[in-house]
CSV table of C-alpha atoms (C1' of nucleotides) in Angstrom, one decimal:
chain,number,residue,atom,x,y,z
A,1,UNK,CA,0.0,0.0,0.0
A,2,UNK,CA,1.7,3.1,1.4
A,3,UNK,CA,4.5,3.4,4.0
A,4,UNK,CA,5.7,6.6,5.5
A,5,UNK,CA,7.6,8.8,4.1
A,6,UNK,CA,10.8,8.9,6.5
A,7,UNK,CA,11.1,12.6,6.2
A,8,UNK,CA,7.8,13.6,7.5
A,9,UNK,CA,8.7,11.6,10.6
A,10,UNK,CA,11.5,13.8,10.8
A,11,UNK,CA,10.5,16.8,10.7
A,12,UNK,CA,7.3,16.0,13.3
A,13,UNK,CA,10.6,14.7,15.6
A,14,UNK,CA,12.6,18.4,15.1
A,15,UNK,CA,9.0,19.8,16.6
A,16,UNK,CA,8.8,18.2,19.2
A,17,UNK,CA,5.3,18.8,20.0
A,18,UNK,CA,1.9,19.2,17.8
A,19,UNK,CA,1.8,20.6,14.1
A,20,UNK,CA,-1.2,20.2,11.4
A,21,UNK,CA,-0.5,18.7,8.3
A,22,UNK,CA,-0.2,21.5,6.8
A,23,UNK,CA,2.4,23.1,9.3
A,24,UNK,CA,4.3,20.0,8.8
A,25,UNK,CA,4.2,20.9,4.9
A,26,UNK,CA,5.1,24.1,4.9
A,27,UNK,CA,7.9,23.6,7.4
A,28,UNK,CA,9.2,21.5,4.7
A,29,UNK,CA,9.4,23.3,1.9
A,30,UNK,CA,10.3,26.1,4.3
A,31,UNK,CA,13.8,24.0,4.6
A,32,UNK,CA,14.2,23.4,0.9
A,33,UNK,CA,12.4,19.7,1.2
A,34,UNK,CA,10.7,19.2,-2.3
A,35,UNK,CA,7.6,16.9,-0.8
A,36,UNK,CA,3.9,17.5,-2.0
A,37,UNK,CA,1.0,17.7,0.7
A,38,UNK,CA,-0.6,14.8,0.1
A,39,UNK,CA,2.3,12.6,0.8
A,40,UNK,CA,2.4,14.4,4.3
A,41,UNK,CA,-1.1,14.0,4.6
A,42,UNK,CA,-0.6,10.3,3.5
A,43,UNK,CA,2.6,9.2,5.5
A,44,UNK,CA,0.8,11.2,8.4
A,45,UNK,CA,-1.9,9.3,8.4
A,46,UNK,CA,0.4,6.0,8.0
A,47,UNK,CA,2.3,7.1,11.4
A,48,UNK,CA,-1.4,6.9,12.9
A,49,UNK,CA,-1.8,3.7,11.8
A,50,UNK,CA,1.2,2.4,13.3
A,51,UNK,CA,0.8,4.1,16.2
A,52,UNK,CA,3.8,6.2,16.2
A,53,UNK,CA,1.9,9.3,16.7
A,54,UNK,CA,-0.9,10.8,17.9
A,55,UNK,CA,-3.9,12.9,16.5
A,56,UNK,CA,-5.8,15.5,18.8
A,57,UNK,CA,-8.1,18.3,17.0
A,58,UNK,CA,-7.7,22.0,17.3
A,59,UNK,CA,-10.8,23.9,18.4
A,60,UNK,CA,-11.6,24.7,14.5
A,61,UNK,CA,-11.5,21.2,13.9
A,62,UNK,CA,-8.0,20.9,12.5
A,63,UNK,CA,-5.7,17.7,13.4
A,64,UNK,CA,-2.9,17.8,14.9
A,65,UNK,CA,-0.1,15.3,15.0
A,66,UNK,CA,3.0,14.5,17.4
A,67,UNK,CA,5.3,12.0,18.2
A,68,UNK,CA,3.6,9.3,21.2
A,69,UNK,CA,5.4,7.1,23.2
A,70,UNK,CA,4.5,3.3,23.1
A,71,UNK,CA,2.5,3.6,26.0
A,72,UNK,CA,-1.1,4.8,26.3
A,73,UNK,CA,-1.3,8.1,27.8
A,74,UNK,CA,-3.9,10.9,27.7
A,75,UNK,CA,-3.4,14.8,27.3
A,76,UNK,CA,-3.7,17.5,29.1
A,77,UNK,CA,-3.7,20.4,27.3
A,78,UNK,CA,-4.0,24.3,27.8
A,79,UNK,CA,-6.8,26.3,26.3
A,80,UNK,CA,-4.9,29.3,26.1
A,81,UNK,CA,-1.1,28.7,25.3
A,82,UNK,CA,-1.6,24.9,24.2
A,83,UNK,CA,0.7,23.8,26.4
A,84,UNK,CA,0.3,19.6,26.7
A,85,UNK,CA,1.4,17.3,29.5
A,86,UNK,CA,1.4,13.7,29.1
A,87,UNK,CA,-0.6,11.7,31.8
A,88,UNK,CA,-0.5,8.2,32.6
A,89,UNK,CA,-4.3,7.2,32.6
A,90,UNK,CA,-4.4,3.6,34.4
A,91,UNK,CA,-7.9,4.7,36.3
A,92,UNK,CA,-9.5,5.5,33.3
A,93,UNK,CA,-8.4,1.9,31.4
A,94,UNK,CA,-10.1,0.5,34.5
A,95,UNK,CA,-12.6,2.3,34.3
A,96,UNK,CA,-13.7,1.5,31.0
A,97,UNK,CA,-13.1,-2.1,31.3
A,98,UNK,CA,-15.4,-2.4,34.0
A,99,UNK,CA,-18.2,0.1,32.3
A,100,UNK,CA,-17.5,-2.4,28.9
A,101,UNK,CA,-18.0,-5.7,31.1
A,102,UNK,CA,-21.4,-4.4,33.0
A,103,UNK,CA,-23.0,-3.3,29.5
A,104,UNK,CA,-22.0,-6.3,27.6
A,105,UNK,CA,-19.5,-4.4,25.5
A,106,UNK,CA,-16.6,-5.8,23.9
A,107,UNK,CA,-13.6,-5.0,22.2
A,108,UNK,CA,-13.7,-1.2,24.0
A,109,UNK,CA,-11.3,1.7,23.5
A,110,UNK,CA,-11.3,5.1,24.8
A,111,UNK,CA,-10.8,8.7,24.1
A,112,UNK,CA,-9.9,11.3,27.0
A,113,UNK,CA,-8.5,14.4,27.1
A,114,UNK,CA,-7.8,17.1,29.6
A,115,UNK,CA,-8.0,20.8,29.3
A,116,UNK,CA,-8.0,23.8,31.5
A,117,UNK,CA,-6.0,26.3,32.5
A,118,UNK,CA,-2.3,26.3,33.3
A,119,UNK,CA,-0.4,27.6,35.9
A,120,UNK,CA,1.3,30.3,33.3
A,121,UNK,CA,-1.7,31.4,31.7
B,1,UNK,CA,-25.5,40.7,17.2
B,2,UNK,CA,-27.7,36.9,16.9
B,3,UNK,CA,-29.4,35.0,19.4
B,4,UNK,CA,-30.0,31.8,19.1
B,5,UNK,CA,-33.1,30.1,17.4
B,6,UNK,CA,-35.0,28.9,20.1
B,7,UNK,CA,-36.4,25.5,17.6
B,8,UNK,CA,-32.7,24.6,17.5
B,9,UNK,CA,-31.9,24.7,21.2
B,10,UNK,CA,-35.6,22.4,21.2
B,11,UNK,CA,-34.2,20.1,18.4
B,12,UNK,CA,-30.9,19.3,20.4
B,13,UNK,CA,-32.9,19.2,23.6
B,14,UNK,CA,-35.4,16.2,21.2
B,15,UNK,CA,-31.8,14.4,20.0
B,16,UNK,CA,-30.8,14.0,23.9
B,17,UNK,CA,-27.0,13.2,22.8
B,18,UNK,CA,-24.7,14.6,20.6
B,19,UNK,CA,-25.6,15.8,17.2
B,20,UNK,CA,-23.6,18.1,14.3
B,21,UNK,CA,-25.1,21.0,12.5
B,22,UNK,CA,-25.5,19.1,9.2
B,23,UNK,CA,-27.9,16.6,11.5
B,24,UNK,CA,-30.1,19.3,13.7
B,25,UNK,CA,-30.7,20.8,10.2
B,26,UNK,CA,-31.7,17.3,8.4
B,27,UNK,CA,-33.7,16.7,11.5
B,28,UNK,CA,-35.3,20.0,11.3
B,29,UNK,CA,-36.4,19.7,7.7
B,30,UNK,CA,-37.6,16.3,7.9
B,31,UNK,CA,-39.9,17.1,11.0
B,32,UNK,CA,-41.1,20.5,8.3
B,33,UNK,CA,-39.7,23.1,10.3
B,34,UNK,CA,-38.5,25.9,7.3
B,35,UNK,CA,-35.1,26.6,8.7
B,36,UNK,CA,-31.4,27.7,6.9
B,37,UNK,CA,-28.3,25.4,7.5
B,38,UNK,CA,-26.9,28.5,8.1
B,39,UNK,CA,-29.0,29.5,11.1
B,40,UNK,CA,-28.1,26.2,12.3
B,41,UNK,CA,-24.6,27.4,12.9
B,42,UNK,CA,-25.1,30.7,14.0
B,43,UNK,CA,-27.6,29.1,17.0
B,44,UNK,CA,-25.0,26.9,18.2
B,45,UNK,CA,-22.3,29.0,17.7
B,46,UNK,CA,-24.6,31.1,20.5
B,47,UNK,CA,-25.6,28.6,22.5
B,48,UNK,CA,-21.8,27.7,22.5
B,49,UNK,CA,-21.2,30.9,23.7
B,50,UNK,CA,-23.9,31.3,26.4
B,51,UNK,CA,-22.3,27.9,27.2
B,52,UNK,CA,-26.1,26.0,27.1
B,53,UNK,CA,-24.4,23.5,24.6
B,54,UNK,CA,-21.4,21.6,24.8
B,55,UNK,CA,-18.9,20.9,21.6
B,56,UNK,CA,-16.7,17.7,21.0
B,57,UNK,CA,-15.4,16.7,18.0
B,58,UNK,CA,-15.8,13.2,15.5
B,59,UNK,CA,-13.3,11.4,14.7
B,60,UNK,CA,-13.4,12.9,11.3
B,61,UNK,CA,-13.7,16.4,12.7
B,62,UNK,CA,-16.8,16.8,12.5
B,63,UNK,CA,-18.4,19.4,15.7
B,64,UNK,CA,-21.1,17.8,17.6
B,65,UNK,CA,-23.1,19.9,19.7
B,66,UNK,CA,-25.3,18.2,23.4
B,67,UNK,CA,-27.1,20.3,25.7
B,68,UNK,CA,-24.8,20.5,28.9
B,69,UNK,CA,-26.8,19.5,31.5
B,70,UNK,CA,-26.2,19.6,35.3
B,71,UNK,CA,-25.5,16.2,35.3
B,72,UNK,CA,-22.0,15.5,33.2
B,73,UNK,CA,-21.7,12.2,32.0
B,74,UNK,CA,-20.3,10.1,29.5
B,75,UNK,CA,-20.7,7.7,26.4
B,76,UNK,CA,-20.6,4.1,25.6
B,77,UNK,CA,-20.8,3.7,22.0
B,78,UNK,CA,-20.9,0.7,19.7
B,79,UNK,CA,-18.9,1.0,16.3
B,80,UNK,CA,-21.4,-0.6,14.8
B,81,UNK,CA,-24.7,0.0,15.3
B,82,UNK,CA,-24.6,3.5,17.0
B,83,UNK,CA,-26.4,2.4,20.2
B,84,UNK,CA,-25.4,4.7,22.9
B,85,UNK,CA,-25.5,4.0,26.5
B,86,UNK,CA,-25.1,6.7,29.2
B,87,UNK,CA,-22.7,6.0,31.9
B,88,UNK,CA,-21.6,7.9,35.3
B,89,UNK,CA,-18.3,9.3,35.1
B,90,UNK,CA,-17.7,10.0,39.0
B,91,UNK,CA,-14.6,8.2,38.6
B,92,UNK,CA,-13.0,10.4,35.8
B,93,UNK,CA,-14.1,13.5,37.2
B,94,UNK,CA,-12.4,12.8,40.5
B,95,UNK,CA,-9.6,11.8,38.4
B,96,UNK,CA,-9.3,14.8,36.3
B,97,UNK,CA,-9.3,16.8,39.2
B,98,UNK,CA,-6.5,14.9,40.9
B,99,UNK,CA,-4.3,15.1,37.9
B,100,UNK,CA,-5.4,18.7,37.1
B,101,UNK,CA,-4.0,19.5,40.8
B,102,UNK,CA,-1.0,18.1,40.3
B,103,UNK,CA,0.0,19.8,37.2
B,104,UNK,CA,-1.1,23.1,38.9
B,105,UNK,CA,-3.9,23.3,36.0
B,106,UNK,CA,-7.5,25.7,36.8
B,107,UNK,CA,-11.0,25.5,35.6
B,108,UNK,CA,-10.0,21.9,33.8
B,109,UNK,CA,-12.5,20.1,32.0
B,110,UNK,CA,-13.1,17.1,30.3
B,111,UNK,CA,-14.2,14.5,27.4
B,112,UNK,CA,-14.1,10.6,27.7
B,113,UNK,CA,-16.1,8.5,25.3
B,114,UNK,CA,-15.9,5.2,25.3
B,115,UNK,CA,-16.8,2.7,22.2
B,116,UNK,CA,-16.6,-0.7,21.4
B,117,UNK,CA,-18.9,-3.6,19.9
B,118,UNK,CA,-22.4,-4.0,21.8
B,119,UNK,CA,-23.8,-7.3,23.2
B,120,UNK,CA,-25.9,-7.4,20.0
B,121,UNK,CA,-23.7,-7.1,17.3
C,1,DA,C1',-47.3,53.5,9.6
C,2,DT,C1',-42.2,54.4,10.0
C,3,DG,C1',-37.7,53.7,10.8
C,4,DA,C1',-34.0,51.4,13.4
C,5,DT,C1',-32.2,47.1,14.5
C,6,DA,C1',-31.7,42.3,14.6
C,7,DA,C1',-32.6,37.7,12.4
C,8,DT,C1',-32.8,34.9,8.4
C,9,DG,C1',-31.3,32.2,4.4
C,10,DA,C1',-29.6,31.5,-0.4
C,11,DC,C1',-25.4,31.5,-2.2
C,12,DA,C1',-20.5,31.9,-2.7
C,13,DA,C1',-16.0,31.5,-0.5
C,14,DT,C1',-12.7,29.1,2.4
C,15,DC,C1',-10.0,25.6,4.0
C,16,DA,C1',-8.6,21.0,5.6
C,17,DT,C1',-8.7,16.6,3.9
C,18,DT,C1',-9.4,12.8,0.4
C,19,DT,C1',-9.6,10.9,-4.1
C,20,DT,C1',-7.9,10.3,-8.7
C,21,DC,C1',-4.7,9.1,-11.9
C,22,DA,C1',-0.7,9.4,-14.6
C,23,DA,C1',4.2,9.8,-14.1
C,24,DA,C1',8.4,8.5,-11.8
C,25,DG,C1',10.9,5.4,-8.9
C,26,DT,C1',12.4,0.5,-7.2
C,27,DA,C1',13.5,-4.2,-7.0
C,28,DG,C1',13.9,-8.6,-8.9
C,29,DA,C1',14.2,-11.7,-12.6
C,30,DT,C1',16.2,-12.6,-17.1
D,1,DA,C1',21.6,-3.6,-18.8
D,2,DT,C1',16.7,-4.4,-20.0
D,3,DC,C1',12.2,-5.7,-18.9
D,4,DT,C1',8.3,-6.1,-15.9
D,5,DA,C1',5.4,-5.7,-11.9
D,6,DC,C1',4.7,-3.1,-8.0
D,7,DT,C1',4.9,1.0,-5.1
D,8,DT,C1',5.4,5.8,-4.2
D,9,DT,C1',4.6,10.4,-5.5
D,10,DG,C1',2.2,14.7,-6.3
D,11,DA,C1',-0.7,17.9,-9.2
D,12,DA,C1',-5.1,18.8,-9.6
D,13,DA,C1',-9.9,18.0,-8.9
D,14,DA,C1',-13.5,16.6,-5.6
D,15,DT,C1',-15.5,16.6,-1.1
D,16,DG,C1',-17.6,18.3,2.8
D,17,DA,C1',-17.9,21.1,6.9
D,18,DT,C1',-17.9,25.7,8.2
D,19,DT,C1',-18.0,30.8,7.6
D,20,DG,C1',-18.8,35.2,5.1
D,21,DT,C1',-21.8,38.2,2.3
D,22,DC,C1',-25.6,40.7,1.6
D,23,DA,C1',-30.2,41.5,0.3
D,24,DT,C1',-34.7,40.4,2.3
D,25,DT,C1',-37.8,39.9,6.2
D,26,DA,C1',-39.5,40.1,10.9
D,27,DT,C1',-39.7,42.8,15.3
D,28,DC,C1',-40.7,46.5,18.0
D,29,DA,C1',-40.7,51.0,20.0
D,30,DT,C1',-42.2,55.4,18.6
DNA sequence: ATGATAATGACAATCATTTTCAAAGTAGAT
DNA sequence: ATCTACTTTGAAAATGATTGTCATTATCAT
Protein backbone atom coordinates (compact mmCIF):
# COMPACT_ATOMS: atom_id res chain seq x y z
CA UNK A 1 0.00 0.00 0.00
CA UNK A 2 1.73 3.05 1.37
CA UNK A 3 4.50 3.35 4.00
CA UNK A 4 5.67 6.58 5.54
CA UNK A 5 7.64 8.84 4.06
CA UNK A 6 10.79 8.93 6.53
CA UNK A 7 11.10 12.65 6.22
CA UNK A 8 7.84 13.59 7.48
CA UNK A 9 8.74 11.59 10.59
CA UNK A 10 11.51 13.76 10.81
CA UNK A 11 10.50 16.78 10.73
CA UNK A 12 7.29 15.98 13.32
CA UNK A 13 10.61 14.75 15.65
CA UNK A 14 12.55 18.38 15.09
CA UNK A 15 8.96 19.82 16.58
CA UNK A 16 8.83 18.20 19.24
CA UNK A 17 5.25 18.76 19.95
CA UNK A 18 1.92 19.24 17.81
CA UNK A 19 1.83 20.60 14.06
CA UNK A 20 -1.22 20.24 11.44
CA UNK A 21 -0.48 18.67 8.30
CA UNK A 22 -0.18 21.51 6.81
CA UNK A 23 2.38 23.12 9.33
CA UNK A 24 4.27 20.04 8.76
CA UNK A 25 4.17 20.90 4.91
CA UNK A 26 5.11 24.11 4.85
CA UNK A 27 7.93 23.62 7.41
CA UNK A 28 9.15 21.49 4.70
CA UNK A 29 9.36 23.30 1.95
CA UNK A 30 10.35 26.12 4.31
CA UNK A 31 13.81 24.03 4.56
CA UNK A 32 14.19 23.35 0.94
CA UNK A 33 12.37 19.74 1.23
CA UNK A 34 10.75 19.16 -2.28
CA UNK A 35 7.57 16.88 -0.78
CA UNK A 36 3.85 17.45 -2.00
CA UNK A 37 0.97 17.70 0.67
CA UNK A 38 -0.65 14.76 0.06
CA UNK A 39 2.27 12.57 0.78
CA UNK A 40 2.36 14.42 4.30
CA UNK A 41 -1.11 14.03 4.65
CA UNK A 42 -0.57 10.31 3.49
CA UNK A 43 2.60 9.24 5.51
CA UNK A 44 0.83 11.19 8.40
CA UNK A 45 -1.85 9.32 8.40
CA UNK A 46 0.41 5.99 7.97
CA UNK A 47 2.31 7.08 11.39
CA UNK A 48 -1.41 6.93 12.91
CA UNK A 49 -1.81 3.74 11.82
CA UNK A 50 1.19 2.44 13.29
CA UNK A 51 0.82 4.14 16.20
CA UNK A 52 3.77 6.20 16.16
CA UNK A 53 1.90 9.27 16.71
CA UNK A 54 -0.94 10.76 17.90
CA UNK A 55 -3.90 12.92 16.50
CA UNK A 56 -5.78 15.47 18.79
CA UNK A 57 -8.07 18.30 17.04
CA UNK A 58 -7.68 21.96 17.31
CA UNK A 59 -10.84 23.90 18.35
CA UNK A 60 -11.64 24.71 14.51
CA UNK A 61 -11.48 21.23 13.89
CA UNK A 62 -7.95 20.93 12.54
CA UNK A 63 -5.70 17.75 13.41
CA UNK A 64 -2.94 17.76 14.86
CA UNK A 65 -0.10 15.34 15.01
CA UNK A 66 2.98 14.48 17.41
CA UNK A 67 5.29 11.95 18.19
CA UNK A 68 3.58 9.30 21.23
CA UNK A 69 5.44 7.14 23.24
CA UNK A 70 4.51 3.34 23.13
CA UNK A 71 2.53 3.56 25.99
CA UNK A 72 -1.12 4.77 26.34
CA UNK A 73 -1.28 8.09 27.78
CA UNK A 74 -3.93 10.87 27.74
CA UNK A 75 -3.39 14.81 27.26
CA UNK A 76 -3.75 17.54 29.10
CA UNK A 77 -3.70 20.44 27.30
CA UNK A 78 -3.99 24.30 27.81
CA UNK A 79 -6.83 26.30 26.28
CA UNK A 80 -4.93 29.30 26.05
CA UNK A 81 -1.12 28.70 25.31
CA UNK A 82 -1.60 24.94 24.15
CA UNK A 83 0.74 23.84 26.38
CA UNK A 84 0.32 19.63 26.73
CA UNK A 85 1.41 17.35 29.52
CA UNK A 86 1.43 13.67 29.10
CA UNK A 87 -0.55 11.69 31.76
CA UNK A 88 -0.50 8.18 32.60
CA UNK A 89 -4.27 7.18 32.58
CA UNK A 90 -4.40 3.57 34.42
CA UNK A 91 -7.88 4.71 36.29
CA UNK A 92 -9.49 5.47 33.33
CA UNK A 93 -8.42 1.93 31.40
CA UNK A 94 -10.11 0.46 34.48
CA UNK A 95 -12.60 2.33 34.35
CA UNK A 96 -13.66 1.52 30.96
CA UNK A 97 -13.06 -2.14 31.26
CA UNK A 98 -15.42 -2.38 33.99
CA UNK A 99 -18.24 0.05 32.35
CA UNK A 100 -17.54 -2.39 28.89
CA UNK A 101 -18.00 -5.67 31.10
CA UNK A 102 -21.36 -4.37 33.01
CA UNK A 103 -22.95 -3.27 29.52
CA UNK A 104 -22.00 -6.26 27.58
CA UNK A 105 -19.54 -4.39 25.47
CA UNK A 106 -16.57 -5.83 23.93
CA UNK A 107 -13.55 -5.01 22.18
CA UNK A 108 -13.67 -1.15 23.95
CA UNK A 109 -11.29 1.66 23.46
CA UNK A 110 -11.29 5.08 24.84
CA UNK A 111 -10.80 8.66 24.14
CA UNK A 112 -9.93 11.31 27.00
CA UNK A 113 -8.53 14.44 27.11
CA UNK A 114 -7.80 17.07 29.63
CA UNK A 115 -7.98 20.75 29.30
CA UNK A 116 -7.99 23.80 31.51
CA UNK A 117 -6.05 26.33 32.47
CA UNK A 118 -2.27 26.26 33.28
CA UNK A 119 -0.39 27.62 35.87
CA UNK A 120 1.29 30.33 33.27
CA UNK A 121 -1.71 31.41 31.68
CA UNK B 1 -25.53 40.67 17.19
CA UNK B 2 -27.70 36.89 16.92
CA UNK B 3 -29.37 35.00 19.39
CA UNK B 4 -29.96 31.81 19.13
CA UNK B 5 -33.09 30.14 17.41
CA UNK B 6 -34.99 28.86 20.10
CA UNK B 7 -36.41 25.50 17.65
CA UNK B 8 -32.75 24.65 17.47
CA UNK B 9 -31.93 24.67 21.15
CA UNK B 10 -35.55 22.43 21.25
CA UNK B 11 -34.20 20.08 18.37
CA UNK B 12 -30.86 19.33 20.43
CA UNK B 13 -32.94 19.18 23.59
CA UNK B 14 -35.36 16.22 21.21
CA UNK B 15 -31.77 14.45 20.05
CA UNK B 16 -30.82 14.03 23.88
CA UNK B 17 -26.98 13.22 22.82
CA UNK B 18 -24.67 14.64 20.62
CA UNK B 19 -25.55 15.79 17.22
CA UNK B 20 -23.56 18.12 14.31
CA UNK B 21 -25.14 20.98 12.50
CA UNK B 22 -25.50 19.09 9.25
CA UNK B 23 -27.91 16.62 11.52
CA UNK B 24 -30.11 19.25 13.71
CA UNK B 25 -30.72 20.78 10.25
CA UNK B 26 -31.65 17.32 8.35
CA UNK B 27 -33.75 16.73 11.49
CA UNK B 28 -35.29 19.95 11.34
CA UNK B 29 -36.42 19.69 7.71
CA UNK B 30 -37.61 16.30 7.89
CA UNK B 31 -39.93 17.11 11.01
CA UNK B 32 -41.10 20.50 8.27
CA UNK B 33 -39.68 23.14 10.27
CA UNK B 34 -38.54 25.92 7.31
CA UNK B 35 -35.14 26.56 8.69
CA UNK B 36 -31.40 27.75 6.89
CA UNK B 37 -28.32 25.43 7.50
CA UNK B 38 -26.90 28.54 8.08
CA UNK B 39 -28.97 29.53 11.07
CA UNK B 40 -28.14 26.17 12.34
CA UNK B 41 -24.65 27.39 12.91
CA UNK B 42 -25.11 30.67 14.03
CA UNK B 43 -27.55 29.14 16.96
CA UNK B 44 -24.98 26.88 18.18
CA UNK B 45 -22.29 29.03 17.71
CA UNK B 46 -24.59 31.14 20.49
CA UNK B 47 -25.59 28.63 22.51
CA UNK B 48 -21.83 27.70 22.45
CA UNK B 49 -21.23 30.94 23.70
CA UNK B 50 -23.89 31.27 26.40
CA UNK B 51 -22.29 27.92 27.22
CA UNK B 52 -26.09 26.03 27.06
CA UNK B 53 -24.45 23.54 24.56
CA UNK B 54 -21.42 21.61 24.78
CA UNK B 55 -18.90 20.94 21.60
CA UNK B 56 -16.69 17.72 20.99
CA UNK B 57 -15.43 16.68 18.02
CA UNK B 58 -15.79 13.17 15.47
CA UNK B 59 -13.32 11.36 14.68
CA UNK B 60 -13.40 12.93 11.32
CA UNK B 61 -13.73 16.35 12.65
CA UNK B 62 -16.84 16.85 12.52
CA UNK B 63 -18.38 19.42 15.69
CA UNK B 64 -21.07 17.77 17.55
CA UNK B 65 -23.10 19.85 19.65
CA UNK B 66 -25.33 18.24 23.37
CA UNK B 67 -27.08 20.33 25.73
CA UNK B 68 -24.78 20.53 28.90
CA UNK B 69 -26.83 19.52 31.49
CA UNK B 70 -26.23 19.58 35.35
CA UNK B 71 -25.48 16.15 35.29
CA UNK B 72 -22.04 15.45 33.17
CA UNK B 73 -21.73 12.23 32.00
CA UNK B 74 -20.28 10.12 29.47
CA UNK B 75 -20.69 7.74 26.45
CA UNK B 76 -20.58 4.13 25.57
CA UNK B 77 -20.80 3.75 21.99
CA UNK B 78 -20.89 0.72 19.73
CA UNK B 79 -18.86 1.00 16.31
CA UNK B 80 -21.36 -0.61 14.84
CA UNK B 81 -24.68 -0.03 15.31
CA UNK B 82 -24.59 3.48 17.02
CA UNK B 83 -26.44 2.37 20.19
CA UNK B 84 -25.37 4.71 22.90
CA UNK B 85 -25.48 3.98 26.47
CA UNK B 86 -25.08 6.69 29.22
CA UNK B 87 -22.69 5.99 31.89
CA UNK B 88 -21.58 7.86 35.28
CA UNK B 89 -18.29 9.29 35.09
CA UNK B 90 -17.71 10.00 38.99
CA UNK B 91 -14.64 8.25 38.60
CA UNK B 92 -13.00 10.43 35.79
CA UNK B 93 -14.08 13.54 37.24
CA UNK B 94 -12.41 12.76 40.48
CA UNK B 95 -9.55 11.84 38.43
CA UNK B 96 -9.34 14.85 36.25
CA UNK B 97 -9.32 16.75 39.25
CA UNK B 98 -6.52 14.94 40.91
CA UNK B 99 -4.26 15.10 37.89
CA UNK B 100 -5.40 18.69 37.06
CA UNK B 101 -4.00 19.52 40.79
CA UNK B 102 -1.01 18.13 40.33
CA UNK B 103 0.00 19.75 37.22
CA UNK B 104 -1.15 23.07 38.87
CA UNK B 105 -3.88 23.25 36.04
CA UNK B 106 -7.52 25.66 36.77
CA UNK B 107 -11.00 25.55 35.58
CA UNK B 108 -10.02 21.88 33.80
CA UNK B 109 -12.55 20.10 32.01
CA UNK B 110 -13.06 17.08 30.26
CA UNK B 111 -14.18 14.52 27.44
CA UNK B 112 -14.15 10.56 27.70
CA UNK B 113 -16.07 8.54 25.30
CA UNK B 114 -15.86 5.22 25.29
CA UNK B 115 -16.80 2.70 22.16
CA UNK B 116 -16.59 -0.69 21.40
CA UNK B 117 -18.91 -3.63 19.90
CA UNK B 118 -22.39 -3.98 21.82
CA UNK B 119 -23.85 -7.28 23.16
CA UNK B 120 -25.86 -7.40 20.00
CA UNK B 121 -23.70 -7.13 17.27
C1' DA C 1 -47.32 53.48 9.58
C1' DT C 2 -42.20 54.42 10.00
C1' DG C 3 -37.69 53.71 10.83
C1' DA C 4 -33.98 51.36 13.37
C1' DT C 5 -32.16 47.15 14.48
C1' DA C 6 -31.69 42.26 14.56
C1' DA C 7 -32.60 37.73 12.38
C1' DT C 8 -32.80 34.92 8.35
C1' DG C 9 -31.30 32.18 4.45
C1' DA C 10 -29.59 31.49 -0.36
C1' DC C 11 -25.37 31.51 -2.25
C1' DA C 12 -20.49 31.92 -2.67
C1' DA C 13 -16.02 31.51 -0.51
C1' DT C 14 -12.69 29.12 2.43
C1' DC C 15 -10.03 25.59 3.99
C1' DA C 16 -8.58 21.00 5.57
C1' DT C 17 -8.67 16.61 3.85
C1' DT C 18 -9.39 12.83 0.42
C1' DT C 19 -9.56 10.93 -4.13
C1' DT C 20 -7.90 10.25 -8.71
C1' DC C 21 -4.71 9.10 -11.93
C1' DA C 22 -0.74 9.43 -14.61
C1' DA C 23 4.20 9.84 -14.14
C1' DA C 24 8.41 8.47 -11.76
C1' DG C 25 10.94 5.39 -8.95
C1' DT C 26 12.42 0.49 -7.21
C1' DA C 27 13.49 -4.19 -6.95
C1' DG C 28 13.92 -8.57 -8.87
C1' DA C 29 14.22 -11.67 -12.62
C1' DT C 30 16.22 -12.57 -17.07
C1' DA D 1 21.63 -3.61 -18.79
C1' DT D 2 16.73 -4.43 -20.00
C1' DC D 3 12.15 -5.72 -18.88
C1' DT D 4 8.34 -6.11 -15.86
C1' DA D 5 5.45 -5.74 -11.88
C1' DC D 6 4.69 -3.10 -8.04
C1' DT D 7 4.93 0.97 -5.11
C1' DT D 8 5.39 5.82 -4.19
C1' DT D 9 4.61 10.36 -5.47
C1' DG D 10 2.21 14.73 -6.28
C1' DA D 11 -0.70 17.92 -9.16
C1' DA D 12 -5.08 18.82 -9.64
C1' DA D 13 -9.89 18.02 -8.86
C1' DA D 14 -13.48 16.57 -5.62
C1' DT D 15 -15.53 16.57 -1.14
C1' DG D 16 -17.59 18.31 2.84
C1' DA D 17 -17.94 21.11 6.90
C1' DT D 18 -17.93 25.69 8.21
C1' DT D 19 -17.98 30.75 7.56
C1' DG D 20 -18.79 35.20 5.08
C1' DT D 21 -21.81 38.17 2.32
C1' DC D 22 -25.65 40.65 1.58
C1' DA D 23 -30.24 41.50 0.29
C1' DT D 24 -34.68 40.43 2.32
C1' DT D 25 -37.78 39.94 6.18
C1' DA D 26 -39.48 40.14 10.89
C1' DT D 27 -39.68 42.79 15.26
C1' DC D 28 -40.71 46.50 18.02
C1' DA D 29 -40.68 50.97 20.02
C1' DT D 30 -42.20 55.44 18.64
Amino acid sequence: MSRSNPRVLSTLERVGGFASAQEVHKLMQREGERIGLTTVYRSLQSLLGEKIVDVLRREDGEAIYRLCGDTHHHHLVCKNCGITVEIEGGAIEKWAKSVAQEQGFRDVGHTAELFGTCADC
